[in-house]
Tab-separated table of C-alpha atoms in Angstrom:
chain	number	residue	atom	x	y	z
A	1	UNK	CA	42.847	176.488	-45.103
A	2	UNK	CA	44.298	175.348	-48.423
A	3	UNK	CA	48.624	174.550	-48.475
A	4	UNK	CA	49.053	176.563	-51.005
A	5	UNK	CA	48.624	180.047	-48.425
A	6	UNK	CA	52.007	181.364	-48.199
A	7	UNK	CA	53.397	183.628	-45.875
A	8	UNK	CA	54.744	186.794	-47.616
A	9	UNK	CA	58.845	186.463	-47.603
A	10	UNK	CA	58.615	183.224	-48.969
A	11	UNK	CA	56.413	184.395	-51.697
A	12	UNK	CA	58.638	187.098	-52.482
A	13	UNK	CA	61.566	184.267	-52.781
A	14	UNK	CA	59.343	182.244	-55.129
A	15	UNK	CA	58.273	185.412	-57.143
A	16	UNK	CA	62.244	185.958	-57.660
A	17	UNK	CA	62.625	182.774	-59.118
A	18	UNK	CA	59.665	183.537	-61.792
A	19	UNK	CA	57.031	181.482	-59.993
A	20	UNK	CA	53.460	182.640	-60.112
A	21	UNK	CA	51.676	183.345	-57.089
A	22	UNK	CA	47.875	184.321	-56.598
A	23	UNK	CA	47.366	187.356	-55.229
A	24	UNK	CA	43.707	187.523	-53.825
A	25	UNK	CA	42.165	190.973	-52.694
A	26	UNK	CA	39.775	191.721	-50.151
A	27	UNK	CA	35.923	190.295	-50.214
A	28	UNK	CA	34.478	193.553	-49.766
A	29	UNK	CA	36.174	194.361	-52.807
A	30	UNK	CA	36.362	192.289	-56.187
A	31	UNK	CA	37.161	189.032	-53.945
A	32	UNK	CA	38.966	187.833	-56.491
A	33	UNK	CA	42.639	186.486	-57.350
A	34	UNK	CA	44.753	187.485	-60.001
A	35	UNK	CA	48.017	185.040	-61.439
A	36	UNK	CA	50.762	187.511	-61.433
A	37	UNK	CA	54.367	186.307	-62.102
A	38	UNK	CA	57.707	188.554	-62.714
A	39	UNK	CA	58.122	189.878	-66.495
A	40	UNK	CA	61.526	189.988	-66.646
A	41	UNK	CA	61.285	186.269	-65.246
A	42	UNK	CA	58.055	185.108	-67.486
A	43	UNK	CA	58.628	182.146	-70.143
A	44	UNK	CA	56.770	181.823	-73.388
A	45	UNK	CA	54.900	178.472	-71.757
A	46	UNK	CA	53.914	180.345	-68.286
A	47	UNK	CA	52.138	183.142	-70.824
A	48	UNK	CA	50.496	180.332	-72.138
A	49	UNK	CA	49.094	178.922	-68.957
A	50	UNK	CA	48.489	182.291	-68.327
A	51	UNK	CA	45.673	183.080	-70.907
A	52	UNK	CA	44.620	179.690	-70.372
A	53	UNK	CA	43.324	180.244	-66.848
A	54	UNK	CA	42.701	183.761	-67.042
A	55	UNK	CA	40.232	186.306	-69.032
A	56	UNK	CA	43.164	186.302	-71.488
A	57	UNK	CA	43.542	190.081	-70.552
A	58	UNK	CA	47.396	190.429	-70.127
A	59	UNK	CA	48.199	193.513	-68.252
A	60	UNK	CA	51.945	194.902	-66.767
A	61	UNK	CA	52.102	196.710	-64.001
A	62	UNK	CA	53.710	199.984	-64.056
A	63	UNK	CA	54.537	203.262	-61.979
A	64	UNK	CA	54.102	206.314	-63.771
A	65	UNK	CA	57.957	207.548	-63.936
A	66	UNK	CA	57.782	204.410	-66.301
A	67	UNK	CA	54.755	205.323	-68.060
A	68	UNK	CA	56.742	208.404	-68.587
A	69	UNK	CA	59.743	206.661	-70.040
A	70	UNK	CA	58.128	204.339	-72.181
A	71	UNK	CA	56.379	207.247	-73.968
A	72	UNK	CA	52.628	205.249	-72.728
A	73	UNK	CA	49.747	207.904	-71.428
A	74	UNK	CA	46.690	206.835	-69.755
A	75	UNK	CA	43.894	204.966	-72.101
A	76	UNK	CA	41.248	207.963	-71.789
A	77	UNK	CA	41.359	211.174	-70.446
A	78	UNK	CA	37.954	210.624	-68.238
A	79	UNK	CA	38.656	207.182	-66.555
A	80	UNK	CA	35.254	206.317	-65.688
A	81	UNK	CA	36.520	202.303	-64.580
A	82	UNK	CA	34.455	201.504	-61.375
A	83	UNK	CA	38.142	201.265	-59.521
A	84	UNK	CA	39.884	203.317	-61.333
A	85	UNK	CA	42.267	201.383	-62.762
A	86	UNK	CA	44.826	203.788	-64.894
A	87	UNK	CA	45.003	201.667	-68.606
A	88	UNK	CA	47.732	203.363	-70.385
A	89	UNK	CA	47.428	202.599	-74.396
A	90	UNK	CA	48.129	198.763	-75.231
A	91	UNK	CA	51.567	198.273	-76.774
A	92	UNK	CA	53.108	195.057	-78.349
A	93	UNK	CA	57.141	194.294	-78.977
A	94	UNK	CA	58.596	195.820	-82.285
A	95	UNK	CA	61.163	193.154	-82.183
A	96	UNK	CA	59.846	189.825	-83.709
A	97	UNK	CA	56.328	191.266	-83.934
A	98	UNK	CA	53.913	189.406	-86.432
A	99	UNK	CA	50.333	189.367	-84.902
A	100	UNK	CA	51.668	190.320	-81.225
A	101	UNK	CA	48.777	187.746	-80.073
A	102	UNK	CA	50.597	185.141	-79.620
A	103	UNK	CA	51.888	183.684	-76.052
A	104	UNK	CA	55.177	183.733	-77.245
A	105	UNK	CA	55.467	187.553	-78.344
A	106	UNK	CA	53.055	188.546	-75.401
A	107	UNK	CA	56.112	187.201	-73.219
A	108	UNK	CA	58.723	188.881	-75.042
A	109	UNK	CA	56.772	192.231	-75.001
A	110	UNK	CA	56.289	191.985	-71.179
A	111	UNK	CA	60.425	190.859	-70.749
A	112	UNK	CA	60.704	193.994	-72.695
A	113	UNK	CA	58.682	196.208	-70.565
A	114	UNK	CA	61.090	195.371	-67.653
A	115	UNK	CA	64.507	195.745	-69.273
A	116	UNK	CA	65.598	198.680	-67.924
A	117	UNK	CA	67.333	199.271	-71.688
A	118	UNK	CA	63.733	199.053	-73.678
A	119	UNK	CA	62.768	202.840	-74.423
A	120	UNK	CA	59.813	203.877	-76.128
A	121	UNK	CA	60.845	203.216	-79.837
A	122	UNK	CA	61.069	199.676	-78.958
A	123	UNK	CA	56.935	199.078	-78.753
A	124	UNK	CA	54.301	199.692	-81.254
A	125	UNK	CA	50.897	201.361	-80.129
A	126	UNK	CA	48.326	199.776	-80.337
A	127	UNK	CA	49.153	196.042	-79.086
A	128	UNK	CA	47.643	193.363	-77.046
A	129	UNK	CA	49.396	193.824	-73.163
A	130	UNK	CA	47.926	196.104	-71.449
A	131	UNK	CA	50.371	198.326	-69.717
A	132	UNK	CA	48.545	199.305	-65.648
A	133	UNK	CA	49.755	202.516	-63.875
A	134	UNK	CA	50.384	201.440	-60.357
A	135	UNK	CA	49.189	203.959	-57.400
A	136	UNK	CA	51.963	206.557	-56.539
A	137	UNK	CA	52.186	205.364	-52.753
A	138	UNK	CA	51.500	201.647	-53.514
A	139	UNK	CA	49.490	199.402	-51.520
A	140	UNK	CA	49.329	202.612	-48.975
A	141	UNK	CA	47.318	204.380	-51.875
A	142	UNK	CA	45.436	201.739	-53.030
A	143	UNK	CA	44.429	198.143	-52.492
A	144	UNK	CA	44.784	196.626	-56.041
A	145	UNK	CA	46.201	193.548	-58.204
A	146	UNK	CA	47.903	196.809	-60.141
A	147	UNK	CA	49.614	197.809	-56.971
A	148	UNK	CA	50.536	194.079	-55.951
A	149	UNK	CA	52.295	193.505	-59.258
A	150	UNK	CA	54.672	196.466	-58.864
A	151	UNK	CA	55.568	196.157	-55.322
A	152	UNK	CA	56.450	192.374	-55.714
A	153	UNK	CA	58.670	193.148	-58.392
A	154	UNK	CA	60.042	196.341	-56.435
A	155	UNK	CA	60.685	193.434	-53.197
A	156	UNK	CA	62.271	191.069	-55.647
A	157	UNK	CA	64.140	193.344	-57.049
A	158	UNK	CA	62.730	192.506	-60.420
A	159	UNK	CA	62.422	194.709	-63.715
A	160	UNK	CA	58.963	196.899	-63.843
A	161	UNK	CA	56.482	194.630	-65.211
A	162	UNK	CA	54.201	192.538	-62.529
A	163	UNK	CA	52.301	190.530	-65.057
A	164	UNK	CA	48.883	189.879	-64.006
A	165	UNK	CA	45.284	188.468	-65.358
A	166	UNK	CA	42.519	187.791	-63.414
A	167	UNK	CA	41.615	183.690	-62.844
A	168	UNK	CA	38.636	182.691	-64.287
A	169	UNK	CA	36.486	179.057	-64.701
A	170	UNK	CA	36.023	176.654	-67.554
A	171	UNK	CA	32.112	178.085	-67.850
A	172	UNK	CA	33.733	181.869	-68.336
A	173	UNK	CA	32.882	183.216	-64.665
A	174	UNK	CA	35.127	184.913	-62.516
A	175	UNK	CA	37.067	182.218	-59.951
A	176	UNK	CA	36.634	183.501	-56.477
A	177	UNK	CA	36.633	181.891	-52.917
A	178	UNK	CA	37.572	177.869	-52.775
A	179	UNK	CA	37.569	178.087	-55.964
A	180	UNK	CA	41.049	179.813	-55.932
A	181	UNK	CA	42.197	177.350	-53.317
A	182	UNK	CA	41.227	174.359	-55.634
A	183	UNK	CA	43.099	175.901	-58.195
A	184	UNK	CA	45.842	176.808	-56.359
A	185	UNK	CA	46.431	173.204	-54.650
A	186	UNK	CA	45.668	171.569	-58.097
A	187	UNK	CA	48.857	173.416	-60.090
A	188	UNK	CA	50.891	174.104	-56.594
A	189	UNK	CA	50.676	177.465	-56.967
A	190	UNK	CA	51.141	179.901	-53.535
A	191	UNK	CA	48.373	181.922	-52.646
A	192	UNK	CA	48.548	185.534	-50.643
A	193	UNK	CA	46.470	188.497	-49.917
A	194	UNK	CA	46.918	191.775	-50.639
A	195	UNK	CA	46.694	192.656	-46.872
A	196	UNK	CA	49.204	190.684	-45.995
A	197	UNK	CA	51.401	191.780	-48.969
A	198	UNK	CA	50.825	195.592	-48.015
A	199	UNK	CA	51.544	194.980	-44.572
A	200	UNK	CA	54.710	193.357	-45.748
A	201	UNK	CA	55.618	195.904	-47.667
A	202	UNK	CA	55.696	199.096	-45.348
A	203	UNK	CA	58.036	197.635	-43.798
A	204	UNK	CA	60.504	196.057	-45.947
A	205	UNK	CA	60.239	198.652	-48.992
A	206	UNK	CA	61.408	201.420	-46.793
A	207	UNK	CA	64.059	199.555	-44.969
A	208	UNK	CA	65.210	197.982	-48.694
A	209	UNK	CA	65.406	201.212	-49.993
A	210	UNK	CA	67.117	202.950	-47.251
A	211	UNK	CA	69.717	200.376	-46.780
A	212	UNK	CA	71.482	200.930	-49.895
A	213	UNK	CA	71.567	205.084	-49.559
A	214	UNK	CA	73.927	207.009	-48.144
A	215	UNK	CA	73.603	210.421	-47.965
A	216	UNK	CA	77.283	213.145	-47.463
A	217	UNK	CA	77.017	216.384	-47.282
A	218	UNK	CA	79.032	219.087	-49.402
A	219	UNK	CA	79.128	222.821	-48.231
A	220	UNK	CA	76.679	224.820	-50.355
A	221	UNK	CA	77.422	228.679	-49.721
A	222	UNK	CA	74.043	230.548	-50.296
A	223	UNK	CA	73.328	234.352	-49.878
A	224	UNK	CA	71.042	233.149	-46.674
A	225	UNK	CA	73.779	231.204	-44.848
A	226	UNK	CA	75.710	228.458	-45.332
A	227	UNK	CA	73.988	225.368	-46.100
A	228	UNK	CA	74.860	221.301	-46.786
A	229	UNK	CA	73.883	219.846	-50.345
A	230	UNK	CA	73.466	215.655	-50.938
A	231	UNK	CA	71.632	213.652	-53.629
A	232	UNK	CA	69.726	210.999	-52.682
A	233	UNK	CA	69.087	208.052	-55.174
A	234	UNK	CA	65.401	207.528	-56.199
A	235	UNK	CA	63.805	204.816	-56.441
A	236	UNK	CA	63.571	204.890	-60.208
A	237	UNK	CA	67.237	205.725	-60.605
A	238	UNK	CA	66.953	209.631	-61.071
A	239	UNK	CA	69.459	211.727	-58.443
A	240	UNK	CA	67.326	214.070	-56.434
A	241	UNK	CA	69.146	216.872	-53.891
A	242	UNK	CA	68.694	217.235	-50.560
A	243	UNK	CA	69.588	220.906	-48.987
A	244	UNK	CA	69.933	221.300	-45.330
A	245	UNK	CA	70.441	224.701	-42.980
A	246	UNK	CA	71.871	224.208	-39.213
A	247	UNK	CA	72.687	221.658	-37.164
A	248	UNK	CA	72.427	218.061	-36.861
A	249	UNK	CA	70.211	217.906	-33.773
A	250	UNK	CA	66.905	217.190	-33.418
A	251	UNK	CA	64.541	219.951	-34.098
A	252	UNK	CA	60.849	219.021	-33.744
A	253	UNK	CA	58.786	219.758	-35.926
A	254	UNK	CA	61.521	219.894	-38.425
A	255	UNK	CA	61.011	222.797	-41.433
A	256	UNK	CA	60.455	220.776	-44.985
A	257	UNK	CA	60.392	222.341	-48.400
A	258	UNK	CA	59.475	219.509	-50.949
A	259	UNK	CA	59.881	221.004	-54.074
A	260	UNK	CA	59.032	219.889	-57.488
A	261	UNK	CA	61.663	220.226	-60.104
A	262	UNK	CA	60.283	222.797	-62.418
A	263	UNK	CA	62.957	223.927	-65.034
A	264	UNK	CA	61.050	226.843	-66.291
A	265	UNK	CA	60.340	228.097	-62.558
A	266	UNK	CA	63.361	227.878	-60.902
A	267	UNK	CA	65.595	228.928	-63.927
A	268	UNK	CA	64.208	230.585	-66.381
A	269	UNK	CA	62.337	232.914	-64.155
A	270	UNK	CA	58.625	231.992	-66.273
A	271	UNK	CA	55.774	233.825	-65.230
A	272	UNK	CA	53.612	231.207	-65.660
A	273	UNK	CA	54.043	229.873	-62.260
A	274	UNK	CA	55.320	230.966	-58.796
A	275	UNK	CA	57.588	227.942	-58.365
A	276	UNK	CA	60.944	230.010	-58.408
A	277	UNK	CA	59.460	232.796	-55.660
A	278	UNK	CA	58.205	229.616	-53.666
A	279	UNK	CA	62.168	227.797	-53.638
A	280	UNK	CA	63.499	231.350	-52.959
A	281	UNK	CA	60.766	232.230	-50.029
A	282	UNK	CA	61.818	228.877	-48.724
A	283	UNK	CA	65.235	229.297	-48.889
A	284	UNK	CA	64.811	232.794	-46.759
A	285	UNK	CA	61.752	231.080	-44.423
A	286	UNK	CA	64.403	228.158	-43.079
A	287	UNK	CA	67.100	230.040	-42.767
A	288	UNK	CA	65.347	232.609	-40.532
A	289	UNK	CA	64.089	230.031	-38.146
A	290	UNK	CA	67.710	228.299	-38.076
A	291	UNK	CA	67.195	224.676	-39.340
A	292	UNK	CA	65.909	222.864	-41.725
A	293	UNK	CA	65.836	220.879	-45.452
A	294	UNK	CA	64.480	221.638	-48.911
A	295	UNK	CA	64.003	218.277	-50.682
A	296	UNK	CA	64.425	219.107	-54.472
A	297	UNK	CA	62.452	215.984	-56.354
A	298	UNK	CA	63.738	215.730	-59.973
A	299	UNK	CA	61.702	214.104	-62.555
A	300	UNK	CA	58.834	215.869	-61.661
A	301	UNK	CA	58.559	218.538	-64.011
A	302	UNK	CA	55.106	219.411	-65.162
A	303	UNK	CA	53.604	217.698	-62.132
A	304	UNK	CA	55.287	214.803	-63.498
A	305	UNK	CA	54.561	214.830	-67.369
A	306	UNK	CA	58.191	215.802	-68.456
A	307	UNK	CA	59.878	219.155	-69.676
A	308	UNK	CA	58.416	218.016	-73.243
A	309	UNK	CA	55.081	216.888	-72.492
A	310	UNK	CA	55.097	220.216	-70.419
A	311	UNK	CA	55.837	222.743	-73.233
A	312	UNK	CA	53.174	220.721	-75.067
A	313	UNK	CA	50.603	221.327	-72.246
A	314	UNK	CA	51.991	225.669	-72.448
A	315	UNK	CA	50.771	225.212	-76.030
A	316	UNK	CA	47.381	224.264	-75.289
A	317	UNK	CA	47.087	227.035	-72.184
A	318	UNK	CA	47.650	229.341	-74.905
A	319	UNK	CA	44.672	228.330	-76.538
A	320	UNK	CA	42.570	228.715	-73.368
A	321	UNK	CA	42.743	225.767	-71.509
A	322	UNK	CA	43.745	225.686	-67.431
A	323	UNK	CA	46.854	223.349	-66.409
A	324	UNK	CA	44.552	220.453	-65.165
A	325	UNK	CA	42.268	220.820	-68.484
A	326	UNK	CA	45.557	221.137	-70.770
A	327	UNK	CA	47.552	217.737	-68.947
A	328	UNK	CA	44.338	216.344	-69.565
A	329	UNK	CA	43.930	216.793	-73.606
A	330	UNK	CA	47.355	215.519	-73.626
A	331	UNK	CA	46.367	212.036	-71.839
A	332	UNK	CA	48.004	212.779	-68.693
A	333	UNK	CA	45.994	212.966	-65.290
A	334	UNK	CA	45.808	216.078	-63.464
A	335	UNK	CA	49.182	215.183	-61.084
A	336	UNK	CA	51.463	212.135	-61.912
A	337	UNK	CA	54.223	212.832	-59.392
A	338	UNK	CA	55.043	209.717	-56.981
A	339	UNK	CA	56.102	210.674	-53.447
A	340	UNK	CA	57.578	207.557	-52.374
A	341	UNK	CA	61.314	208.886	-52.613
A	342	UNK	CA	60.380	211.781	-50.662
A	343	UNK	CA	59.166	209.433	-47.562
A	344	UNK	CA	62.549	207.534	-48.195
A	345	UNK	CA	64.870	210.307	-47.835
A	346	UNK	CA	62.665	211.773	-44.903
A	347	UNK	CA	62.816	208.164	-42.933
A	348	UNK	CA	66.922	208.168	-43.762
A	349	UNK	CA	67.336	211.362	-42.775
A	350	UNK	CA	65.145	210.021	-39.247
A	351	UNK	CA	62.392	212.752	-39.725
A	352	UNK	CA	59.309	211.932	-38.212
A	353	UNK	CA	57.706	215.203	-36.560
A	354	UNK	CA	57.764	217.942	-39.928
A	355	UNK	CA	56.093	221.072	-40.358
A	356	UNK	CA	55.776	221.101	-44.159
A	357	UNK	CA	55.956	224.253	-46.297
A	358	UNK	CA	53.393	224.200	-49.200
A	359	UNK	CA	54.798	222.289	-52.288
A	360	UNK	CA	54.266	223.502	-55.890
């Protein structure tokens, strides 16, 4: 097997440091291998070795919340992509922009992409990077370059933008086999697979992420009982609460409400969904059997889309269509929400055996 095979902590070190790696996927699937190096890391020179050895297709990998942020919905409403890769709309830089072709403001619109200060007005639509939506659960929810991208930079602790292209031959065909190995040993560039990187992964992402929260509890007097409020760091920065009723000791199955923030719901009282009556019936249903937590998940209003985006979607409904139909129109898909935080907070709180109340 070729030197350049590295195992996947190492890789992670080298990806810190703004190396490229190869990230090759299964041979029942594309069997291929993608160059994907760190955005926030990237230089104007690796871009250009980039499109040199690659389709020339320069895509940043993304998770939705930052989809969101950036203002970037998916390419087209009916993704009909034999793997369903989620495109969002290609964006370039506004800063320094000219032709936004160029390896040197390709770079500095993928640096952008993973400063957390960029926003939205900072890119122009259309461009030439192509911004990838990365599976809500990761590697767990799908085994893609898309998915590798984001949860090396989430292991490095890097900005949000896994730059990736797939590796291609002088004759224009797609590299794949030894023929990633020869490339790899020729520019001393590591190689890993996506197995190994997801195995990797379910491990260390959970124990990263709950090594740095710490959840204390403040008395929250409720006309059920008396219950214990935290908030519990997300992944993408956003502060969601946990509730708790009863005691500290272990109750198996424990009673879970995971509830979607939904503004309109919960506190305005709208009619147009049952999300208030489902917090309150939970509130009654846990207290009742004596123990148990409702997980409140901010920044998922709208299934995800945003208060805005979700008013928006209210407008269309008006005009006939469903909620799926109307998220649709509006370039969303039907349910955007990512779950990892909620399988964080469940593994710090040392959940394992739930019975789970129906989410909204």
């Amino acid at each position: 097997m070729s030197k350049a095979l590295k195992n996947i902590a190492e890789a992670v070190d080298l990806f810190a440091q703004g190396k490229f790696l190869i990230v090759i996927d299964d041979e029942n699937r594309e069997n291929e291998g993608d160059l994907i190096i760190s955005g926030e890391k990237i230089t104007d020179q690796d871009m250009a070795f980039m499109i040199r050895h690659t389709s020339g297709i320069i895509c940043s990998a993304i998770s939705a919340k930052r989809a969101k942020d950036l203002n970037l919905p998916i390419m087209v409403r009916e993704n009909q992509d034999q793997r369903r890769t989620a495109f969002t709309i290609s964006i370039d830089a506004r800063e320094g922009l000219t032709t936004g072709i160029s390896a040197t403001e390709r770079a500095n619109t993928v640096r952008k992409m993973a400063s957390a200060q960029s926003n939205a007005a900072d890119f122009i639509r259309p461009g030439h990077v192509f911004p990838l939506i990365a599976h809500s659960d990761g590697l767990a929810g799908r085994r893609g370059h898309t998915e590798a991208g984001l949860v090396l930079c989430q292991l490095a602790n890097q900005g949000e933008s896994g730059v990736l292209s797939e590796l291609v031959n002088d004759d224009g065909t797609v590299m794949k086999g030894q023929q990633l190995f020869d490339f790899a040993d020729e520019y001393e560039i590591p190689v890993i697979t996506i197995e190994d990187l997801a195995l990797y992964a379910l491990e260390n992402l959970a124990t990263k992420k709950s090594e740095t929260t710490e959840i204390q509890w403040a008395k929250l007097p409720h006309e059920t009982g008396l219950w214990q409020i935290a908030t519990f760091k997300g992944g993408s920065g956003v502060d969601h609460a946990v509730l708790k009723f009863g005691d500290d000791e272990n109750h198996s199955p424990t009673l879970i409400r995971a509830h979607s923030e939904c503004l309109t719901g919960d506190s305005f009282g709208s009619l147009r969904c049952d999300c208030g009556e489902q917090l309150k019936s939970s509130f009654h249903l846990i207290a009742q059997k004596g123990h148990g937590y409702i997980i409140y998940l901010r920044g998922q209003e709208g299934r995800g889309i945003g208060l805005s985006e979700k008013i928006k979607a209210y407008l269309l409904q008006d005009q006939g269509l469903d909620t799926i139909s109307a998220n649709l129109e509006l370039g969303h898909e039907n349910d955007v929400r990512d779950w990892q935080d909620l399988i964080t907070v469940l593994d710090q709180l040392k959940i394992k055996d739930i019975e789970l109340i129906t989410n909204n």
